[in-house]
CSV table of C-alpha atoms in Angstrom, one decimal:
chain,number,residue,atom,x,y,z
A,185,MET,CA,-153.7,-83.8,-103.0
A,186,TYR,CA,-150.7,-83.5,-105.6
A,187,ARG,CA,-147.0,-84.1,-105.5
A,188,LEU,CA,-143.7,-84.2,-107.7
A,189,LYS,CA,-140.9,-86.7,-108.6
A,190,PRO,CA,-138.3,-86.3,-110.4
A,191,PHE,CA,-139.0,-87.5,-114.6
A,192,GLY,CA,-136.0,-86.4,-116.4
A,193,VAL,CA,-133.8,-83.1,-118.0
A,194,LEU,CA,-134.7,-80.7,-120.7
A,195,ASN,CA,-131.9,-78.3,-121.7
A,196,GLY,CA,-130.6,-78.2,-118.2
A,197,ARG,CA,-134.6,-78.0,-116.2
A,198,GLU,CA,-135.7,-80.4,-114.7
A,199,VAL,CA,-139.0,-82.1,-115.7
A,200,PRO,CA,-140.5,-83.8,-112.7
A,201,LEU,CA,-143.8,-85.8,-112.9
A,202,ILE,CA,-146.4,-84.3,-111.1
A,203,GLU,CA,-149.1,-86.7,-109.7
A,204,LEU,CA,-152.9,-85.5,-108.5
A,205,PHE,CA,-154.7,-88.7,-105.7
A,206,ASN,CA,-157.0,-89.1,-103.3
A,207,ASP,CA,-158.7,-92.2,-101.8
A,208,LYS,CA,-160.7,-93.2,-105.5
A,209,CYS,CA,-157.8,-92.5,-108.4
A,210,ALA,CA,-154.4,-91.1,-109.1
A,211,VAL,CA,-153.6,-89.2,-112.2
A,212,GLU,CA,-149.7,-88.6,-113.2
A,213,LEU,CA,-149.3,-85.4,-115.8
A,214,LEU,CA,-145.8,-83.6,-117.0
A,215,PRO,CA,-144.9,-80.4,-117.4
A,216,TYR,CA,-143.0,-81.3,-121.4
A,217,GLY,CA,-146.6,-81.4,-123.4
A,218,ALA,CA,-148.8,-80.5,-120.4
A,219,ALA,CA,-149.5,-84.3,-120.2
A,220,VAL,CA,-151.1,-86.8,-119.1
A,221,ARG,CA,-149.1,-89.5,-118.3
A,222,ALA,CA,-150.9,-92.2,-116.2
A,223,ILE,CA,-154.4,-92.8,-114.6
A,224,ARG,CA,-155.3,-95.5,-112.4
A,225,VAL,CA,-158.2,-96.2,-111.8
A,226,PRO,CA,-159.7,-99.3,-109.8
A,227,ASP,CA,-161.3,-102.0,-111.5
A,228,ARG,CA,-164.4,-104.3,-110.5
A,229,THR,CA,-162.2,-106.6,-108.2
A,230,ASP,CA,-161.1,-103.0,-106.7
A,231,LYS,CA,-157.5,-103.5,-108.3
A,232,LEU,CA,-155.8,-100.6,-109.0
A,233,THR,CA,-155.5,-100.3,-113.0
A,234,ASP,CA,-153.4,-98.0,-114.5
A,235,ILE,CA,-156.0,-96.8,-118.0
A,236,CYS,CA,-154.0,-95.0,-120.5
A,237,LEU,CA,-150.3,-95.8,-122.6
A,238,GLY,CA,-147.1,-93.7,-121.9
A,239,TYR,CA,-143.5,-93.9,-121.5
A,240,ASP,CA,-141.1,-94.2,-118.8
A,241,GLU,CA,-138.6,-91.5,-120.0
A,242,LEU,CA,-138.9,-87.6,-120.7
A,243,GLU,CA,-136.8,-89.2,-124.4
A,244,SER,CA,-139.6,-90.9,-125.3
A,245,TYR,CA,-142.1,-88.3,-125.2
A,246,ARG,CA,-140.1,-85.3,-126.9
A,247,THR,CA,-138.3,-88.1,-129.7
A,248,LEU,CA,-141.1,-90.4,-130.7
A,249,ASP,CA,-144.4,-89.8,-132.2
A,250,ALA,CA,-147.9,-90.9,-131.0
A,251,CYS,CA,-148.2,-87.7,-128.7
A,252,PHE,CA,-149.2,-89.6,-125.8
A,253,GLY,CA,-151.4,-88.0,-123.8
A,254,GLY,CA,-150.1,-84.7,-125.0
A,255,THR,CA,-151.8,-81.5,-124.9
A,256,ILE,CA,-153.0,-80.9,-129.3
A,257,GLY,CA,-152.4,-77.3,-130.2
A,258,ARG,CA,-152.1,-74.8,-131.8
A,259,CYS,CA,-154.9,-76.2,-133.9
A,260,ALA,CA,-155.4,-79.6,-133.4
A,261,ASN,CA,-156.3,-82.1,-135.9
A,262,ARG,CA,-156.1,-81.2,-139.7
A,263,ILE,CA,-156.1,-77.9,-142.0
A,264,GLY,CA,-156.2,-78.8,-145.6
A,265,GLY,CA,-153.2,-77.9,-147.6
A,266,ALA,CA,-151.7,-75.8,-144.0
A,267,ARG,CA,-153.4,-72.3,-145.5
A,268,PHE,CA,-156.4,-70.7,-144.3
A,269,THR,CA,-157.1,-67.2,-144.7
A,270,ILE,CA,-158.4,-64.4,-141.9
A,271,ASP,CA,-160.5,-61.4,-143.0
A,272,GLY,CA,-158.7,-61.6,-146.3
A,273,ARG,CA,-155.1,-62.0,-145.2
A,274,GLY,CA,-153.9,-65.7,-146.4
A,275,TYR,CA,-151.3,-67.7,-144.0
A,276,ARG,CA,-149.5,-70.8,-144.7
A,277,VAL,CA,-148.1,-72.5,-142.2
A,278,THR,CA,-146.4,-75.6,-141.4
A,279,ALA,CA,-147.5,-78.7,-143.3
A,280,ASN,CA,-146.2,-82.2,-141.9
A,281,GLU,CA,-148.2,-84.3,-143.1
A,282,GLY,CA,-147.8,-83.8,-146.4
A,283,GLU,CA,-149.1,-81.1,-147.8
A,284,ASN,CA,-151.6,-81.0,-144.7
A,285,CYS,CA,-151.0,-78.9,-141.4
A,286,LEU,CA,-151.4,-82.1,-138.7
A,287,HIS,CA,-151.9,-81.3,-134.9
A,288,GLY,CA,-150.1,-77.9,-134.5
A,289,GLY,CA,-146.3,-78.3,-137.7
A,290,ASN,CA,-143.8,-80.1,-136.4
A,291,GLU,CA,-143.9,-78.4,-133.0
A,292,GLY,CA,-146.5,-78.3,-131.7
A,293,PHE,CA,-148.1,-77.3,-128.1
A,294,HIS,CA,-147.6,-81.4,-127.2
A,295,LYS,CA,-143.8,-80.5,-127.1
A,296,LYS,CA,-143.4,-77.8,-125.5
A,297,LEU,CA,-142.1,-77.5,-122.0
A,298,TRP,CA,-145.0,-75.7,-120.3
A,299,GLU,CA,-145.0,-74.1,-116.7
A,300,PHE,CA,-147.4,-74.8,-114.2
A,301,THR,CA,-148.9,-74.5,-110.6
A,302,CYS,CA,-150.2,-76.6,-108.4
A,303,GLU,CA,-153.1,-76.7,-106.0
A,304,GLU,CA,-154.3,-78.7,-103.8
A,305,ASN,CA,-156.5,-81.2,-106.7
A,306,ALA,CA,-155.5,-79.8,-109.7
A,307,VAL,CA,-152.3,-78.8,-111.5
A,308,THR,CA,-152.4,-75.6,-114.2
A,309,PHE,CA,-150.3,-75.3,-116.8
A,310,SER,CA,-149.4,-72.2,-119.2
A,311,TYR,CA,-147.3,-71.9,-122.4
A,312,THR,CA,-147.4,-68.4,-124.4
A,313,SER,CA,-146.5,-69.5,-128.6
A,314,PRO,CA,-145.1,-66.5,-130.7
A,315,ASP,CA,-146.8,-64.5,-133.5
A,316,GLY,CA,-145.2,-66.6,-136.2
A,317,GLU,CA,-145.2,-70.8,-134.7
A,318,GLU,CA,-145.3,-72.8,-136.9
A,319,GLY,CA,-146.6,-70.1,-139.9
A,320,PHE,CA,-149.4,-69.6,-137.3
A,321,PRO,CA,-149.9,-65.7,-137.0
A,322,GLY,CA,-150.1,-64.0,-133.3
A,323,ALA,CA,-149.2,-65.1,-130.4
A,324,VAL,CA,-151.7,-67.2,-127.7
A,325,ARG,CA,-151.5,-67.2,-124.2
A,326,VAL,CA,-152.9,-70.9,-123.4
A,327,GLU,CA,-154.0,-72.2,-120.3
A,328,VAL,CA,-154.7,-76.0,-119.4
A,329,THR,CA,-156.0,-76.9,-115.5
A,330,TYR,CA,-156.8,-80.4,-115.1
A,331,ARG,CA,-158.7,-81.1,-111.7
A,332,LEU,CA,-158.8,-84.1,-109.7
A,333,ILE,CA,-162.2,-83.9,-107.6
A,334,ASP,CA,-163.4,-88.0,-106.1
A,335,ASN,CA,-163.1,-90.7,-109.4
A,336,GLN,CA,-163.6,-87.7,-112.2
A,337,LEU,CA,-160.7,-85.7,-114.3
A,338,THR,CA,-162.0,-82.4,-116.1
A,339,ILE,CA,-159.6,-81.0,-118.5
A,340,ALA,CA,-160.2,-76.5,-118.8
A,341,TYR,CA,-158.5,-74.5,-121.9
A,342,LYS,CA,-158.2,-70.7,-122.1
A,343,ALA,CA,-156.7,-69.1,-124.7
A,344,ALA,CA,-156.3,-66.0,-125.0
A,345,ALA,CA,-155.1,-63.5,-128.5
A,346,ALA,CA,-154.0,-60.0,-127.6
A,347,GLU,CA,-153.3,-58.8,-131.1
A,348,GLN,CA,-154.0,-61.3,-133.9
A,349,SER,CA,-156.9,-62.8,-134.1
A,350,THR,CA,-155.2,-66.3,-135.0
A,351,VAL,CA,-157.1,-70.2,-135.2
A,352,VAL,CA,-156.9,-72.1,-131.6
A,353,ASN,CA,-158.2,-75.5,-131.8
A,354,LEU,CA,-157.4,-77.4,-128.6
A,355,THR,CA,-157.4,-80.9,-127.7
A,356,ASN,CA,-155.5,-83.8,-125.2
A,357,HIS,CA,-154.6,-87.3,-127.0
A,358,THR,CA,-154.3,-89.7,-123.7
A,359,TYR,CA,-154.7,-93.0,-125.5
A,360,PHE,CA,-156.8,-94.8,-122.9
A,361,ASN,CA,-157.2,-98.4,-122.9
A,362,LEU,CA,-159.4,-99.8,-119.7
A,363,GLY,CA,-158.0,-102.9,-119.6
A,364,GLY,CA,-155.5,-101.9,-118.3
A,365,HIS,CA,-152.3,-100.4,-120.7
A,366,SER,CA,-150.1,-103.3,-121.3
A,367,SER,CA,-153.7,-105.4,-122.3
A,368,GLY,CA,-153.1,-105.4,-126.2
A,369,THR,CA,-155.7,-103.8,-128.7
A,370,VAL,CA,-158.8,-102.9,-127.5
A,371,GLU,CA,-161.7,-104.6,-129.9
A,372,ASP,CA,-163.3,-105.9,-126.7
A,373,HIS,CA,-164.2,-101.8,-125.6
A,374,VAL,CA,-167.8,-100.6,-126.0
A,375,LEU,CA,-168.8,-97.3,-127.1
A,376,THR,CA,-171.6,-95.6,-126.9
A,377,LEU,CA,-171.6,-92.0,-128.9
A,378,ARG,CA,-173.9,-90.1,-128.9
A,379,ALA,CA,-173.6,-88.2,-132.4
A,380,SER,CA,-175.6,-88.9,-135.4
A,381,ARG,CA,-173.5,-87.1,-137.2
A,382,TYR,CA,-170.0,-87.4,-138.7
A,383,THR,CA,-167.9,-85.2,-141.4
A,384,PRO,CA,-166.9,-86.6,-144.6
A,385,MET,CA,-163.6,-87.1,-145.9
A,386,ASP,CA,-161.6,-86.5,-148.6
A,387,SER,CA,-158.7,-88.9,-150.1
A,388,GLY,CA,-155.9,-86.9,-147.5
A,389,ASN,CA,-158.5,-87.5,-144.4
A,390,ILE,CA,-159.1,-83.7,-145.1
A,391,PRO,CA,-163.4,-83.4,-144.2
A,392,VAL,CA,-164.9,-81.1,-147.1
A,393,GLY,CA,-167.5,-78.9,-145.2
A,394,THR,CA,-170.6,-81.1,-144.6
A,395,LEU,CA,-172.5,-83.7,-142.3
A,396,ALA,CA,-174.0,-86.6,-142.8
A,397,PRO,CA,-175.6,-89.4,-141.1
A,398,VAL,CA,-174.3,-92.2,-139.4
A,399,GLU,CA,-177.2,-94.7,-139.7
A,400,GLY,CA,-176.6,-97.3,-141.9
A,401,THR,CA,-172.3,-97.2,-141.5
A,402,PRO,CA,-170.0,-98.3,-138.7
A,403,LEU,CA,-169.5,-95.2,-137.2
A,404,ASP,CA,-172.0,-96.0,-135.8
A,405,PHE,CA,-172.2,-95.7,-131.8
A,406,ARG,CA,-175.9,-94.6,-131.0
A,407,THR,CA,-176.3,-97.9,-129.3
A,408,PRO,CA,-173.2,-99.8,-127.6
A,409,ALA,CA,-171.6,-101.4,-129.6
A,410,ALA,CA,-168.0,-103.3,-129.3
A,411,PHE,CA,-164.9,-102.6,-131.8
A,412,GLY,CA,-164.5,-105.8,-132.8
A,413,SER,CA,-163.2,-106.7,-136.2
A,414,ARG,CA,-163.8,-103.6,-137.9
A,415,LEU,CA,-160.8,-102.1,-136.2
A,416,HIS,CA,-158.7,-104.5,-138.4
A,417,ASP,CA,-161.0,-105.2,-141.4
A,418,LYS,CA,-159.5,-104.1,-144.7
A,419,ALA,CA,-162.7,-103.3,-146.3
A,420,PHE,CA,-163.4,-100.2,-143.1
A,421,ASN,CA,-160.2,-97.8,-143.4
A,422,GLY,CA,-158.0,-100.3,-144.8
A,423,GLY,CA,-157.4,-102.1,-141.7
A,424,ARG,CA,-156.6,-98.6,-139.8
A,425,GLY,CA,-159.9,-98.6,-137.8
A,426,TYR,CA,-160.9,-94.9,-136.5
A,427,ASP,CA,-159.6,-91.9,-137.4
A,428,HIS,CA,-163.1,-90.1,-138.1
A,429,ASN,CA,-164.8,-86.6,-136.5
A,430,TYR,CA,-168.1,-86.9,-135.1
A,431,ALA,CA,-170.4,-83.5,-134.8
A,432,LEU,CA,-172.2,-84.2,-131.3
A,433,ASP,CA,-175.8,-84.2,-130.1
A,434,GLY,CA,-176.4,-81.6,-127.9
A,435,GLY,CA,-178.3,-81.5,-124.7
A,436,GLU,CA,-177.1,-83.0,-121.1
A,437,GLY,CA,-175.1,-85.6,-119.8
A,438,PRO,CA,-172.3,-87.9,-121.2
A,439,VAL,CA,-171.8,-87.8,-124.8
A,440,ALA,CA,-169.7,-90.9,-124.6
A,441,GLU,CA,-169.3,-93.5,-122.4
A,442,LEU,CA,-166.7,-96.4,-122.9
A,443,TRP,CA,-166.7,-99.9,-121.4
A,444,CYS,CA,-164.0,-102.7,-120.9
A,445,PRO,CA,-165.9,-106.1,-120.3
A,446,ALA,CA,-162.9,-107.8,-119.1
A,447,THR,CA,-162.2,-105.1,-116.3
A,448,GLY,CA,-165.5,-103.7,-115.7
A,449,ILE,CA,-163.2,-100.1,-115.8
A,450,GLY,CA,-165.7,-97.6,-117.5
A,451,LEU,CA,-165.5,-93.7,-118.3
A,452,GLU,CA,-168.4,-91.2,-119.0
A,453,MET,CA,-167.1,-88.0,-120.6
A,454,THR,CA,-168.6,-84.3,-120.7
A,455,THR,CA,-167.7,-81.7,-123.0
A,456,SER,CA,-168.3,-78.1,-124.2
A,457,MET,CA,-166.9,-79.0,-127.6
A,458,GLU,CA,-168.8,-79.9,-130.7
A,459,GLY,CA,-166.5,-82.0,-132.7
A,460,MET,CA,-165.1,-85.7,-131.5
A,461,GLN,CA,-162.0,-86.8,-133.1
A,462,LEU,CA,-162.3,-91.0,-132.2
A,463,TYR,CA,-158.9,-92.7,-133.0
A,464,THR,CA,-158.0,-96.4,-132.1
A,465,ALA,CA,-154.2,-96.1,-133.3
A,466,GLY,CA,-154.5,-97.5,-136.4
A,467,TRP,CA,-151.2,-96.0,-137.2
A,468,LEU,CA,-149.1,-95.9,-133.7
A,469,THR,CA,-146.0,-98.0,-134.9
A,470,GLU,CA,-144.7,-101.3,-132.0
A,471,ARG,CA,-142.3,-99.1,-129.5
A,472,LYS,CA,-141.7,-99.7,-125.9
A,473,GLY,CA,-143.8,-98.1,-123.3
A,474,LYS,CA,-144.2,-97.5,-119.6
A,475,GLY,CA,-142.8,-101.0,-117.8
A,476,GLY,CA,-141.8,-102.6,-120.4
A,477,ALA,CA,-145.5,-102.8,-122.4
A,478,VAL,CA,-144.6,-103.1,-126.3
A,479,TYR,CA,-148.0,-101.0,-127.6
A,480,GLY,CA,-148.8,-101.5,-131.3
A,481,GLN,CA,-152.3,-100.6,-133.3
A,482,ALA,CA,-154.9,-101.1,-131.8
A,483,HIS,CA,-153.8,-100.7,-128.3
A,484,GLY,CA,-155.6,-97.7,-127.8
A,485,VAL,CA,-159.3,-95.4,-128.0
A,486,CYS,CA,-158.6,-91.1,-128.4
A,487,LEU,CA,-161.7,-89.1,-127.4
A,488,GLU,CA,-160.2,-86.1,-128.3
A,489,THR,CA,-163.0,-83.3,-127.6
A,490,GLN,CA,-162.3,-80.0,-130.0
A,491,HIS,CA,-163.3,-77.8,-133.3
A,492,PHE,CA,-163.8,-80.3,-136.4
A,493,PRO,CA,-160.6,-81.2,-138.9
A,494,ASN,CA,-160.1,-78.0,-141.0
A,495,ALA,CA,-162.5,-75.8,-140.0
A,496,VAL,CA,-160.9,-72.7,-140.5
A,497,ASN,CA,-161.2,-73.3,-144.6
A,498,CYS,CA,-164.9,-75.0,-144.2
A,499,PRO,CA,-167.3,-71.8,-143.7
A,500,ALA,CA,-170.5,-74.0,-143.0
A,501,PHE,CA,-168.5,-75.7,-139.0
A,502,PRO,CA,-167.9,-73.2,-136.0
A,503,SER,CA,-164.9,-71.8,-137.1
A,504,PRO,CA,-162.1,-72.1,-135.2
A,505,ILE,CA,-160.9,-68.2,-135.4
A,506,LEU,CA,-160.0,-66.8,-131.8
A,507,ARG,CA,-160.8,-63.2,-132.1
A,508,LYS,CA,-158.4,-60.3,-131.4
A,509,GLY,CA,-158.5,-59.2,-127.3
A,510,GLU,CA,-161.2,-62.6,-127.0
A,511,THR,CA,-160.4,-65.5,-125.0
A,512,LEU,CA,-161.7,-69.0,-125.4
A,513,GLN,CA,-162.5,-71.2,-122.8
A,514,GLN,CA,-163.9,-75.3,-123.2
A,515,TRP,CA,-163.7,-77.8,-120.9
A,516,THR,CA,-163.9,-82.1,-121.1
A,517,ALA,CA,-164.2,-83.9,-118.3
A,518,PHE,CA,-164.3,-87.8,-117.7
A,519,ARG,CA,-165.6,-89.8,-115.3
A,520,PHE,CA,-164.5,-93.0,-114.2
A,521,PHE,CA,-166.8,-96.2,-112.9
A,522,ALA,CA,-166.1,-100.0,-112.6
A,523,ARG,CA,-168.7,-102.6,-113.2
């Protein structure tokens, strides 16, 4: 089931909050950024708990950084040097992180007001990115469908390049905190990740085009491990925690499990994508969140399924180029549980 509630006004247009709900859990969505605002699931005592970070007002989504819950595009993550070549033609896109392009430029898809349609248990958001937006070639029609069935939220992406080949890499930027959105750091969270390799980066967080084993590094979560002190250890990523892309191992079944021992809440993630950026909010500055909560560094975990960062400039990586006349279809699903 679904229902709409007033949330804000942007440029004279009403921006509602759209809630999908059933007898197991509920998800709140926003047309601004095609974003997830809240996810409420039962803990081990059946208490409903909101497990993602968000804001109480539209203005915070519009003006603040961090991309809370948003759909990221046209190209998620980083493009080194904010430039790439398709079929021998070079393109310059917006450099909004030093010399690099991050999350689509100054106003990526998470800063757009999307159209939407509702079904009984799903919401589909749609947006047409015009030719030249943030420097990206060709118009692209994008649809993102959130579907809630029982205790599983599925996010399905669809994109079509009608007239010109371009780069498309979509993801969702929900910050999970399975202890509850206002519960502080995620140091106690336990992650299991079916990924034996990652993409090494240069000093600007740009992958160099190769894969390396996680074995023997703090990146190894092939067996369950708590984040613990690694989120603040100066010897690991300067005390910023995780902001690393993994090459997911193939095969059936979940590729990731995240679990909080305090509440018993967990999630299993499956996806059609080959990569996942693990981000533990090391650059999240202190700010006011939902219900007066104060968020800060390491208060959330992002599991961003996507093409590898800078893949358009790394021939050995799966290509993020969407060819003229082709349609991209990808999906990620989260199944919530308590134990």
